[in-house]
Short mmCIF file of C-alpha atoms in Angstrom, two decimals:
data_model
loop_
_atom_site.label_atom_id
_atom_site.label_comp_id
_atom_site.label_asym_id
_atom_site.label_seq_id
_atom_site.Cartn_x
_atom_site.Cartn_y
_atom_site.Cartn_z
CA UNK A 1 21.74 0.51 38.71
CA UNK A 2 18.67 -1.73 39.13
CA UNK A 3 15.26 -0.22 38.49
CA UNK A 4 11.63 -2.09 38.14
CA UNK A 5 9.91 -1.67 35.40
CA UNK A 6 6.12 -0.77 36.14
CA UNK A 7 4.67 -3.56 33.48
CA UNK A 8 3.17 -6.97 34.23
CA UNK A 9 2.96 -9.07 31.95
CA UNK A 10 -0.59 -10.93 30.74
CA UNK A 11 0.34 -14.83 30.66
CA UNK A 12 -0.43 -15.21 26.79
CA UNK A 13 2.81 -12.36 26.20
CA UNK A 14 5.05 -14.24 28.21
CA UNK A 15 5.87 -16.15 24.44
CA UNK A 16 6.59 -12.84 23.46
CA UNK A 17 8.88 -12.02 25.95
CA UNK A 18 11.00 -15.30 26.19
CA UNK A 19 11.47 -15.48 22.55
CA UNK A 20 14.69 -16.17 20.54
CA UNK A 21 13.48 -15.38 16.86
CA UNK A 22 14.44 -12.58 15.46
CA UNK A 23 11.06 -11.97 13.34
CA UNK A 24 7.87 -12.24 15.67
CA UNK A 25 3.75 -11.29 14.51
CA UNK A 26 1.81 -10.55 17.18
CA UNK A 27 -1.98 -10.55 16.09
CA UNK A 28 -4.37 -9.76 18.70
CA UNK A 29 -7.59 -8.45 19.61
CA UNK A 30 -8.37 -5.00 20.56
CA UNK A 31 -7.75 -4.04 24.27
CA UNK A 32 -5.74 -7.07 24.37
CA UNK A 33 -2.61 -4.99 25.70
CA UNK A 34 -0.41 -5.50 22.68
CA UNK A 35 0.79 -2.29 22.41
CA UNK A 36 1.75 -1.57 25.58
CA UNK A 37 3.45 -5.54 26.25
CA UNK A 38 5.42 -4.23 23.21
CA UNK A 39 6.51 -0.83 24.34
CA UNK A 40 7.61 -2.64 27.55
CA UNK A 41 9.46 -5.71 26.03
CA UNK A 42 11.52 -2.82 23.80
CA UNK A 43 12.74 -1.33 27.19
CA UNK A 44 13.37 -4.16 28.38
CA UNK A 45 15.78 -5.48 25.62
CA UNK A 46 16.63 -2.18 25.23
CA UNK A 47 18.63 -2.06 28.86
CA UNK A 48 19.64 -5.49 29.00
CA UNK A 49 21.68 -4.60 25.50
CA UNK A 50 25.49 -5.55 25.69
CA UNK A 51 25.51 -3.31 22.16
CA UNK A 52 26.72 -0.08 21.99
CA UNK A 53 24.97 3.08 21.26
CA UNK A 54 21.83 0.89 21.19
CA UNK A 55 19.00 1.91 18.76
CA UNK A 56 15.20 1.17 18.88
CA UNK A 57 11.88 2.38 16.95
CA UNK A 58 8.73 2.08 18.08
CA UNK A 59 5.89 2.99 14.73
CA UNK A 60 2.54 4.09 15.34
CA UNK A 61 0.07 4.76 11.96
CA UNK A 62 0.24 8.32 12.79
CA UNK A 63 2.64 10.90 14.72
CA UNK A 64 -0.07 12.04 16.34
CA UNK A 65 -1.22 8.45 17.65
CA UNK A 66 2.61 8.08 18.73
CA UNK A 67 2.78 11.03 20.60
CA UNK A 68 -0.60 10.27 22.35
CA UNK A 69 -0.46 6.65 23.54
CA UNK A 70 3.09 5.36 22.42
CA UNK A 71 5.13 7.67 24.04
CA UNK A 72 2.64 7.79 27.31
CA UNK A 73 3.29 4.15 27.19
CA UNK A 74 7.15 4.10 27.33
CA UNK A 75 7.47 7.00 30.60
CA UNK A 76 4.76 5.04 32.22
CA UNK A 77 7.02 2.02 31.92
CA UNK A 78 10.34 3.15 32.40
CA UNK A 79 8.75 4.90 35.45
CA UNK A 80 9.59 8.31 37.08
CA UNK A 81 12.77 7.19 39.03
CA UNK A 82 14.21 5.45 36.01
CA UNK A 83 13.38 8.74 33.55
CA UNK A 84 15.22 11.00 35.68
CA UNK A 85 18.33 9.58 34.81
CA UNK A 86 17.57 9.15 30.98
CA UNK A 87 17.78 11.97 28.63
CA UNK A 88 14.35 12.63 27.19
CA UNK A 89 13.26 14.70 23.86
CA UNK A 90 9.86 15.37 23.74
CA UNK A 91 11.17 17.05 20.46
CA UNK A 92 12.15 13.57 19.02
CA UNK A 93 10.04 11.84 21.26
CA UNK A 94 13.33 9.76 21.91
CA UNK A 95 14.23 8.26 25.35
CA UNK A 96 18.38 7.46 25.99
CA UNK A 97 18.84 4.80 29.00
CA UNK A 98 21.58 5.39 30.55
CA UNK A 99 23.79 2.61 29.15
CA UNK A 100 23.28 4.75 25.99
CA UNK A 101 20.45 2.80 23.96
CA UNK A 102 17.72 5.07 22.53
CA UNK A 103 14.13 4.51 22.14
CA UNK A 104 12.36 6.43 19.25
CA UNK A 105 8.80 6.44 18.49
CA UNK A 106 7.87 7.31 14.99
CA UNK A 107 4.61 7.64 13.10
CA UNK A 108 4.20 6.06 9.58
CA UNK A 109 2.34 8.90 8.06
CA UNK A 110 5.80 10.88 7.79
CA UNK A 111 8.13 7.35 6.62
CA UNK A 112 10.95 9.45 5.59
CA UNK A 113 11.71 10.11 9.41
CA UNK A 114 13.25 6.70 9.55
CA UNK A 115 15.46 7.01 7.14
CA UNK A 116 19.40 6.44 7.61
CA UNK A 117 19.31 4.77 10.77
CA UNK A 118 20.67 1.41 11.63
CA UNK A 119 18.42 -0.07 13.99
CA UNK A 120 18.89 -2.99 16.94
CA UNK A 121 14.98 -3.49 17.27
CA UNK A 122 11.59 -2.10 15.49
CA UNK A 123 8.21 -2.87 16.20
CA UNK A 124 5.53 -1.31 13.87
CA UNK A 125 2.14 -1.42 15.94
CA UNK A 126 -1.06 -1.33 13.77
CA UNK A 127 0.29 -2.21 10.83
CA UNK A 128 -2.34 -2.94 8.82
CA UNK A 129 -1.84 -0.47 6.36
CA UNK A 130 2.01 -0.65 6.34
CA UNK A 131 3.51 -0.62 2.58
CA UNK A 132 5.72 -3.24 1.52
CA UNK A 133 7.82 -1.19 -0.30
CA UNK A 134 8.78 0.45 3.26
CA UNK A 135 9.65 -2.69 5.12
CA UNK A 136 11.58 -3.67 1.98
CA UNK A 137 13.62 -0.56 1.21
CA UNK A 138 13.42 1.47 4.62
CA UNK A 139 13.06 -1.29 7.33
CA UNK A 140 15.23 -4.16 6.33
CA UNK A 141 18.54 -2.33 5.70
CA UNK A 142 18.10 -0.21 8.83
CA UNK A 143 18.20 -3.87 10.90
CA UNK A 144 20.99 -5.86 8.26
CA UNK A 145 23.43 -3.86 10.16
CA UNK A 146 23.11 -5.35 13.88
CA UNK A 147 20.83 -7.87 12.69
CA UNK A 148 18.06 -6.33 15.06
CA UNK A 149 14.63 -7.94 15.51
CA UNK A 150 11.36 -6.63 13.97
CA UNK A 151 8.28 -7.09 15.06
CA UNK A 152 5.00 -6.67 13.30
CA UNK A 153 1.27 -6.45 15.73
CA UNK A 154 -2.19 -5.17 14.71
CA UNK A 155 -5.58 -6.41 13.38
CA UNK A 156 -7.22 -8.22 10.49
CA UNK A 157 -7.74 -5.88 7.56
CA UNK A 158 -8.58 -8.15 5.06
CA UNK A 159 -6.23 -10.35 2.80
CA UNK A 160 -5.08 -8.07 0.32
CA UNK A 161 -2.36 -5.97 1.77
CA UNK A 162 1.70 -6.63 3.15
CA UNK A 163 0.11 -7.53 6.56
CA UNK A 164 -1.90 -10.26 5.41
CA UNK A 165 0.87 -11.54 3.00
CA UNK A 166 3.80 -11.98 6.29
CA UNK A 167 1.15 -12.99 8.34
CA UNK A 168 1.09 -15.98 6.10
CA UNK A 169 4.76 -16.35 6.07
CA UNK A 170 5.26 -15.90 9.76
CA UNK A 171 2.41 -18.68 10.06
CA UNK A 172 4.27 -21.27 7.56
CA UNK A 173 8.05 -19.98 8.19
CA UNK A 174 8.16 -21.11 11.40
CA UNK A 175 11.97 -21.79 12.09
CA UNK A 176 12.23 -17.68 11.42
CA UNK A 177 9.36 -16.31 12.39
CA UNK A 178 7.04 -16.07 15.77
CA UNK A 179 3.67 -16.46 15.77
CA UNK A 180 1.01 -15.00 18.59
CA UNK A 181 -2.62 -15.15 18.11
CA UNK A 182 -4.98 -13.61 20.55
CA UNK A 183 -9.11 -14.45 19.72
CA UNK A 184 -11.54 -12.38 22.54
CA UNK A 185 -12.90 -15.54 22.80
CA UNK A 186 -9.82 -17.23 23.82
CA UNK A 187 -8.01 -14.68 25.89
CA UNK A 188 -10.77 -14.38 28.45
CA UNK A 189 -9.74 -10.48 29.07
CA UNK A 190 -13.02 -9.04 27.75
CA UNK A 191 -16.04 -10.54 30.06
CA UNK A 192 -18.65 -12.19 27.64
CA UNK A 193 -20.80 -9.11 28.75
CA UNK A 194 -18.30 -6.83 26.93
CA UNK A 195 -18.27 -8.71 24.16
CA UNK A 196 -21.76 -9.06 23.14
CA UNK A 197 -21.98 -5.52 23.90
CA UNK A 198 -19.03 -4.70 21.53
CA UNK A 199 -21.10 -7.23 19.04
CA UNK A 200 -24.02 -5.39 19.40
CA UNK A 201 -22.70 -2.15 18.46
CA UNK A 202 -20.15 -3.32 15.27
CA UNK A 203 -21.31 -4.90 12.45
CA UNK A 204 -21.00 -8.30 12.61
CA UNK A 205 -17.75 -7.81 9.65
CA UNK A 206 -16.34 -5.63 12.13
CA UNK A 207 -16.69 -7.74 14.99
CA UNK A 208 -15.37 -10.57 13.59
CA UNK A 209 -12.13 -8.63 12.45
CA UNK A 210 -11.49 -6.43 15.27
CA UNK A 211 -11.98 -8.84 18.18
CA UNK A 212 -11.93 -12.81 16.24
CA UNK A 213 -8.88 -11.98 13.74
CA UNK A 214 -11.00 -12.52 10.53
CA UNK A 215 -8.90 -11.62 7.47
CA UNK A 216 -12.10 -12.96 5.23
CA UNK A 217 -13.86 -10.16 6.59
CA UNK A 218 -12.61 -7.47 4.55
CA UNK A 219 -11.66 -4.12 4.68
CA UNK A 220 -13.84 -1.88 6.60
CA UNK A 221 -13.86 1.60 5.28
CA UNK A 222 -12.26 0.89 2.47
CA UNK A 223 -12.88 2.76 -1.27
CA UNK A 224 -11.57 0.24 -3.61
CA UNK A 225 -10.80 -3.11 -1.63
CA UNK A 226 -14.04 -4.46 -3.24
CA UNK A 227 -13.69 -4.25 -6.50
CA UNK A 228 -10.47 -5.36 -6.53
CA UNK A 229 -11.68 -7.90 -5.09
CA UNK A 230 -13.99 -8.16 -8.07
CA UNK A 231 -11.47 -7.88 -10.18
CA UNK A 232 -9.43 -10.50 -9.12
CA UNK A 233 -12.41 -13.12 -8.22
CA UNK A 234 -13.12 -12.40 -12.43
CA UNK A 235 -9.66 -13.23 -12.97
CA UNK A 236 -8.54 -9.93 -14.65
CA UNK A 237 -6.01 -9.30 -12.66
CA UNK A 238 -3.59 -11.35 -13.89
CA UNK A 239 -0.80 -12.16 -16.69
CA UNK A 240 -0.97 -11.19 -20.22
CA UNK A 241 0.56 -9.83 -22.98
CA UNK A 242 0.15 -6.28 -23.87
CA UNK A 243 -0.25 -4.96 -27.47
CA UNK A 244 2.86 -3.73 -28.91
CA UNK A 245 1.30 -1.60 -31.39
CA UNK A 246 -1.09 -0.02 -29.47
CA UNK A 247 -0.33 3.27 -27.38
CA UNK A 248 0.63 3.19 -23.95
CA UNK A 249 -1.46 5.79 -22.03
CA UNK A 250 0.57 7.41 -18.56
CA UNK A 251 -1.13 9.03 -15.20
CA UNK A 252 0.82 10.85 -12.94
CA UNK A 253 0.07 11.60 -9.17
CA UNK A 254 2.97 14.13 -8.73
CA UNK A 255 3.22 14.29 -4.68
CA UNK A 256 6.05 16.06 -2.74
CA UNK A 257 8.23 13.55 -1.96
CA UNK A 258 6.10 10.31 -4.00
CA UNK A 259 5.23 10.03 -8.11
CA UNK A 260 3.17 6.89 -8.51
CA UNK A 261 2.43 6.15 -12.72
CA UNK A 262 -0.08 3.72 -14.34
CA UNK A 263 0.51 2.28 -17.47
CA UNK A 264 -2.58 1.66 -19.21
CA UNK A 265 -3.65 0.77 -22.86
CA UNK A 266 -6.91 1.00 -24.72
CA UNK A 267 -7.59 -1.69 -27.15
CA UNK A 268 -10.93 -3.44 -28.30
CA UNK A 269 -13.02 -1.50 -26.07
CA UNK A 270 -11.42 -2.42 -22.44
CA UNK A 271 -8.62 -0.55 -20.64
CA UNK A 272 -5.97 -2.72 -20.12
CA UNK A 273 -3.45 -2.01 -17.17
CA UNK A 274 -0.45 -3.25 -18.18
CA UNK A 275 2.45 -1.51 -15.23
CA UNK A 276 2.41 0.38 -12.34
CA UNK A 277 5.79 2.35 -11.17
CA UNK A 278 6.55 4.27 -7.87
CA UNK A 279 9.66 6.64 -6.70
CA UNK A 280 10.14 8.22 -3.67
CA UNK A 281 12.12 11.35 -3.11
CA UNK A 282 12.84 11.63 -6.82
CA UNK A 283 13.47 14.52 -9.49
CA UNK A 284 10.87 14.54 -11.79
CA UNK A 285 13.24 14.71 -14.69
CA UNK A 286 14.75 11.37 -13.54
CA UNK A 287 11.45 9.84 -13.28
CA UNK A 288 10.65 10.39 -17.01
CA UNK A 289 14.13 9.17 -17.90
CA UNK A 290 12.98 6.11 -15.84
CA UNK A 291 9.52 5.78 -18.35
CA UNK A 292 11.76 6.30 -21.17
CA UNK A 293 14.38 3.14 -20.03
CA UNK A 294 11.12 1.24 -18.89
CA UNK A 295 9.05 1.73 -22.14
CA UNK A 296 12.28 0.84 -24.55
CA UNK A 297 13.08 -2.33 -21.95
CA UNK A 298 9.33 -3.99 -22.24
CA UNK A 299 8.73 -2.31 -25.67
CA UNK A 300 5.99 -0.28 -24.61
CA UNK A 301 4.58 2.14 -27.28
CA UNK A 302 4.92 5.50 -24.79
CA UNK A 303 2.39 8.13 -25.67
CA UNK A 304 0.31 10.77 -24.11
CA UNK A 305 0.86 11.71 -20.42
CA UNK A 306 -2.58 12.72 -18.07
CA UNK A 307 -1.78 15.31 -15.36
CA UNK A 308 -3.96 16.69 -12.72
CA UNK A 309 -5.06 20.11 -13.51
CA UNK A 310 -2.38 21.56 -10.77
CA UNK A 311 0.60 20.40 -13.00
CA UNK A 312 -0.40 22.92 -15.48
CA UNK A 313 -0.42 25.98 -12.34
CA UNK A 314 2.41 25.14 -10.36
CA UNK A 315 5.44 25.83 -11.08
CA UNK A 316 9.10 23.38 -10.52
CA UNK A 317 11.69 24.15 -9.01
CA UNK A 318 13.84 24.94 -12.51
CA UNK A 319 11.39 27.95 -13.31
CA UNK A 320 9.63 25.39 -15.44
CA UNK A 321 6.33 24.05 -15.01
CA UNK A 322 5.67 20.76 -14.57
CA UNK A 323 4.30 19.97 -17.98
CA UNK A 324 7.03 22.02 -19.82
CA UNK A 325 8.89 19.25 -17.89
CA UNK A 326 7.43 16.72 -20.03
CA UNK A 327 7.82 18.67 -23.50
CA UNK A 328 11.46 18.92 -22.85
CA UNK A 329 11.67 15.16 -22.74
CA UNK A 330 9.17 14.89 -25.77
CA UNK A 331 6.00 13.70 -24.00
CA UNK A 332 2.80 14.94 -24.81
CA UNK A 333 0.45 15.73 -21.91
CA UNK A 334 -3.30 16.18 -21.68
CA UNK A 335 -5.04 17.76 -18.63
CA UNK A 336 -7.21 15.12 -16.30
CA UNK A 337 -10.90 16.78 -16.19
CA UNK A 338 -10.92 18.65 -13.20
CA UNK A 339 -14.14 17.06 -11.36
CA UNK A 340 -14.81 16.49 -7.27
CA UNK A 341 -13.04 13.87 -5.56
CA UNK A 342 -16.13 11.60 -4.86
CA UNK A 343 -17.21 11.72 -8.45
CA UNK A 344 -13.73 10.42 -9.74
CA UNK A 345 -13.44 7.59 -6.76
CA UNK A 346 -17.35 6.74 -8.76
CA UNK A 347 -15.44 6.95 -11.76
CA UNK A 348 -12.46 4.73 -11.07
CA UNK A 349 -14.85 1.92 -9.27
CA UNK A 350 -16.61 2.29 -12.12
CA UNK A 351 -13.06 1.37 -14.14
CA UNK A 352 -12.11 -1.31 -11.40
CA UNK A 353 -15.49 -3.29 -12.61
CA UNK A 354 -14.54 -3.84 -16.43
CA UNK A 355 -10.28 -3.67 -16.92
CA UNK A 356 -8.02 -5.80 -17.01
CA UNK A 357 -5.10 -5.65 -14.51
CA UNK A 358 -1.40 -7.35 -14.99
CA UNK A 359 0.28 -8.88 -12.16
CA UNK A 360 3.07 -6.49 -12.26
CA UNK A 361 0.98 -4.02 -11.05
CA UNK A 362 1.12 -5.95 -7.39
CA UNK A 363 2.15 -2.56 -5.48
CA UNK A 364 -0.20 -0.35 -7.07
CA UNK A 365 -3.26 -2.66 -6.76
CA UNK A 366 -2.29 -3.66 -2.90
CA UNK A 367 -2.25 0.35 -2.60
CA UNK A 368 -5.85 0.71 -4.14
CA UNK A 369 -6.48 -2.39 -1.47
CA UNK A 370 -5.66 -0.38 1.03
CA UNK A 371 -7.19 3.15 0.11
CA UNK A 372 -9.60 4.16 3.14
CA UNK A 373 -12.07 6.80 4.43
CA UNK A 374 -10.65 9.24 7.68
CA UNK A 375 -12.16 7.26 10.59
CA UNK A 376 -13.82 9.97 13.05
CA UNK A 377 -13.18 9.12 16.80
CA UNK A 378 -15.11 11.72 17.86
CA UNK A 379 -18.71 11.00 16.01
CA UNK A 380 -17.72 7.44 15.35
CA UNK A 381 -17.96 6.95 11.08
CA UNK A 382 -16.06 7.43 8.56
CA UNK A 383 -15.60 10.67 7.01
CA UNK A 384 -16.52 11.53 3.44
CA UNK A 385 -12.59 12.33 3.03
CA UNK A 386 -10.21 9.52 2.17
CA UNK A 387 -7.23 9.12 4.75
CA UNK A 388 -4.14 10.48 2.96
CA UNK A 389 -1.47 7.95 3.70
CA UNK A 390 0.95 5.70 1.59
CA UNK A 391 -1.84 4.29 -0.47
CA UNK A 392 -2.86 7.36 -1.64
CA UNK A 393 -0.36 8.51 -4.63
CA UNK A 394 -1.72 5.37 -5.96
CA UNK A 395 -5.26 5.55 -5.42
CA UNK A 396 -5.32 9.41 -7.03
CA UNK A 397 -3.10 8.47 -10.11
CA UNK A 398 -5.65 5.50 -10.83
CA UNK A 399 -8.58 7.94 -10.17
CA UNK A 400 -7.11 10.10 -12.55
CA UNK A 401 -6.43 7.21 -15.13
CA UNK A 402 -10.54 6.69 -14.96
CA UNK A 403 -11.18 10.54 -15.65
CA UNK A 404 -8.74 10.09 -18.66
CA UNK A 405 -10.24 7.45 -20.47
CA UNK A 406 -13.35 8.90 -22.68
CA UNK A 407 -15.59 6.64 -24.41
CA UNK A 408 -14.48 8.37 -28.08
CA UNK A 409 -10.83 6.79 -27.30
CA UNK A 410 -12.84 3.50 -25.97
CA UNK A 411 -14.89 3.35 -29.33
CA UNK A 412 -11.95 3.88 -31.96
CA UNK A 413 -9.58 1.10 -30.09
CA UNK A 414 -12.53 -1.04 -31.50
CA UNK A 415 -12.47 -1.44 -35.29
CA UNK A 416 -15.29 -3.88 -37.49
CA UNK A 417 -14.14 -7.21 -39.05
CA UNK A 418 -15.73 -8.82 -41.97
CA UNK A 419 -17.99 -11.40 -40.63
CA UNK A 420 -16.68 -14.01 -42.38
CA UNK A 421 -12.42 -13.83 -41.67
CA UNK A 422 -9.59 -16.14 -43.22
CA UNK A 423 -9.06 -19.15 -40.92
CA UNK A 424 -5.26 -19.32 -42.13
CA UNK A 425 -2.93 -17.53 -39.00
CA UNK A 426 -5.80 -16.94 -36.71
CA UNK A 427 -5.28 -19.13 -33.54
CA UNK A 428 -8.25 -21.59 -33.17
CA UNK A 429 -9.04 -19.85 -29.53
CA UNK A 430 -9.69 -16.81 -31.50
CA UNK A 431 -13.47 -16.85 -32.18
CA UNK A 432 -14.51 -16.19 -36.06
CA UNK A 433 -18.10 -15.45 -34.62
CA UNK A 434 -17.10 -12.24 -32.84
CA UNK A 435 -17.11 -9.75 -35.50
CA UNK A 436 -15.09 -6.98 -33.39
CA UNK A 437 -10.97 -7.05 -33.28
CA UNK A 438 -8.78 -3.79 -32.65
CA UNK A 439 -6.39 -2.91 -35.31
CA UNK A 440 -3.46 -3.85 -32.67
CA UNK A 441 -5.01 -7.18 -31.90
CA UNK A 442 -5.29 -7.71 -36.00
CA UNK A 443 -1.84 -6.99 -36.58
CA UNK A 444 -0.65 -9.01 -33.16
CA UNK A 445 -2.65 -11.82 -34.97
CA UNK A 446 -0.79 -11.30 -37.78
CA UNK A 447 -3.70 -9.86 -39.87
CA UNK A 448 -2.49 -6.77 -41.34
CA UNK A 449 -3.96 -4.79 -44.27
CA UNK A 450 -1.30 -5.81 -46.38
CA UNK A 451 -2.29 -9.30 -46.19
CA UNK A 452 -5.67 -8.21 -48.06
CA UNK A 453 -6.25 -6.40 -50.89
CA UNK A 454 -10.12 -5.59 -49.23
CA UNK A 455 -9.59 -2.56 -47.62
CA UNK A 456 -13.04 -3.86 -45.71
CA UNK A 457 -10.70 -4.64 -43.01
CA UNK A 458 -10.60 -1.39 -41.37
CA UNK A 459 -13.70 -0.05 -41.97
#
């Protein structure tokens, strides 16, 4: 049965289309056509297929997006003649070709939908904002099977997200990744009119990401990307040892199907993030087993859990509620104040500008990275509402960290030291001058009370 497909393709996808790599980037300009050279090079491979029972995704950001433009895509190129002998689900938005392989389109706002499939070909679209934690646990076994391709396409949104990070290794792995990079200035598909008129209306940050690929331009709409930018460029996000004797402090975002926890300690004054952890699809009572096997294994200290004020309302599935969930594993759990969103995101920049943030933490903080405002199509800003996506189980259990730290717990992790200390067992970095030292950093110095008779120490 021989059918044409109604696509033609644009001279800079022909790359695309002819190659023999299994991993391929595609990072091009808007109204370049990527989206829709994709949709047709999946129906193309997706006929030609000597596999059987033939499976293919397709991810938009949203279901909604999917259903809109995705899925108008694919019947536009399969074509009407071709569709009537394929068995279509606007249900599942799925699309079986008649020598059996099926096209799905999925959004990434419901990522549990792709779940427990093995997959001969993926393409996620826009996927700027994509977790890695998704490609790595959801995406990657889904293609081991039939070794299918995957294919990532979308736009600059800064450098500090999964998007960034494999556009890097697509651009200096290049026996297993393909590369395509489409500049407005180089593709010739806008007229220079359009684009000084595009120019004149953006910003010139947004211009330069949405039509020149800049990753240095940042992360428009973002909450947090800038001060964790901040963070970083003041190098304190980064390695270091945590205080064994000081408490280890616990926030909990307790979603439906995600529980994202930040470790945090307070000591000398500072907050100290010392571990971020993240299940999916998890009992809660498994989670806290998970603290309990993670606090004995890097010998944290475990001590007070912060809930949102809804923990202490709703109640789990057991008949208990979610903080008697806690007693019954022996944590004890305070209630995060219960202020307006915009004055904790103020509150948590506010953290993001002074604490200290260990490496380990790499999912949380690319989550914070990629923490956004709703974008409004229809008046053209951002909303005052932050998108809820992957990012945001992270972004509200670090919010909630910042509305859990009060300055009384600041000022008593900070305890006087005689001006003048002993010189024997201090470490010659550790400055004599600076006449403030926690009672954990004393006794990590090896400075304890008992090596004094002048009970001065602890003033």
């Amino acid at each position: 049965m021989n059918f044409r497909l109604n696509y033609q393709p644009r001279h800079y996808f022909l790359p695309l289309h002819n190659r023999s790599k299994r991993f391929y980037f595609v990072l091009a300009h808007r109204r370049a056509g990527k989206s829709f050279a994709l949709a047709a090079d999946m129906v193309e491979r997706a006929i030609r297929t000597k596999k059987p029972n033939a499976q293919f995704a397709y991810c938009a950001p949203s279901l909604k997006q999917a259903r809109t433009i995705i899925w108008k895509h694919f019947k536009t190129i399969i074509g009407s003649e071709l569709l009537d002998h394929c068995k279509v689900s606007e249900t599942k938005l799925s699309i079986t070709l008649p020598n059996g392989s099926e096209i799905r389109v999925f959004g990434l706002n419901e990522p549990d939908s792709l779940r427990g499939f093995y997959l001969d070909g993926i393409v996620i679209d826009e996927a700027q904002d994509t977790s890695q934690e998704l490609i790595s646990t959801v995406i990657m076994p889904a293609l081991a099977d039939r070794k299918g391709y995957f294919i990532m396409s979308g736009t600059p949104k800064g450098m500090g997200n999964s998007f960034y990070r494999i556009y890097k290794k697509a651009k200096e792995n290049t026996e297993r990744w393909g590369l395509i990079e489409l500049k407005a200035s180089e593709t010739g598909i806008l007229s220079d009119e359009e684009l000084a008129v595009q120019r004149e209306e953006l910003s010139e940050e947004a211009y330069l990401q949405e039509y020149e690929l800049s990753f240095v331009s940042g992360n428009v709409g973002s909450i947090y990307a800038k001060f964790v930018d901040m963070a970083e460029a003041e190098e304190r996000i980064t390695e270091f040892e945590h205080v064994r004797s000081a408490p280890v402090y616990m926030t909990f975002d307790l979603g439906r199907d995600t529980t994202a926890i930040w470790f945090f300690q307070m000591v000398n004054g500072r907050v100290d993030v010392i571990d971020y952890q993240q299940t999916i699809n998890s009992e809660l009572s498994d989670d806290l087993a998970m603290v309990v096997e993670l606090g004995r294994e890097k010998k944290y200290k475990l001590s007070t859990c912060f809930l949102p004020h809804d923990a202490y309302d709703r109640n789990y599935i057991n008949g208990k509620t979610l903080q008697e969930v806690f007693w019954s594993k022996g944590f004890e759990t305070r209630r995060v104040p219960d202020v307006s969103r915009k004055s904790g995101i103020n509150s948590a920049r506010a953290l993001l500008k002074s604490c200290r943030i260990h490496t380990r933490c790499f999912e949380g903080v690319e989550a914070l990275r990629a923490y956004v405002y709703k974008w409004s199509d229809q008046h053209q800003v951002f909303s005052a509402e932050p998108l809820h996506n992957w990012a945001s189980h992270a972004s509200d259990s670090f919010r909630y960290m910042s509305l859990s730290v009060s300055q009384y717990a600041l000022d008593q992790s900070v305890v006087r030291a005689p001006t003048l200390m002993p010189t024997s067992g201090i470490p010659h970095s550790a400055s004599t001058a600076n006449r403030y030292y926690s009672r954990a950093e004393l006794e990590y110095l090896n400075l304890t009370s008992s090596e004094s008779s002048d009970s001065s120490w602890f003033n």
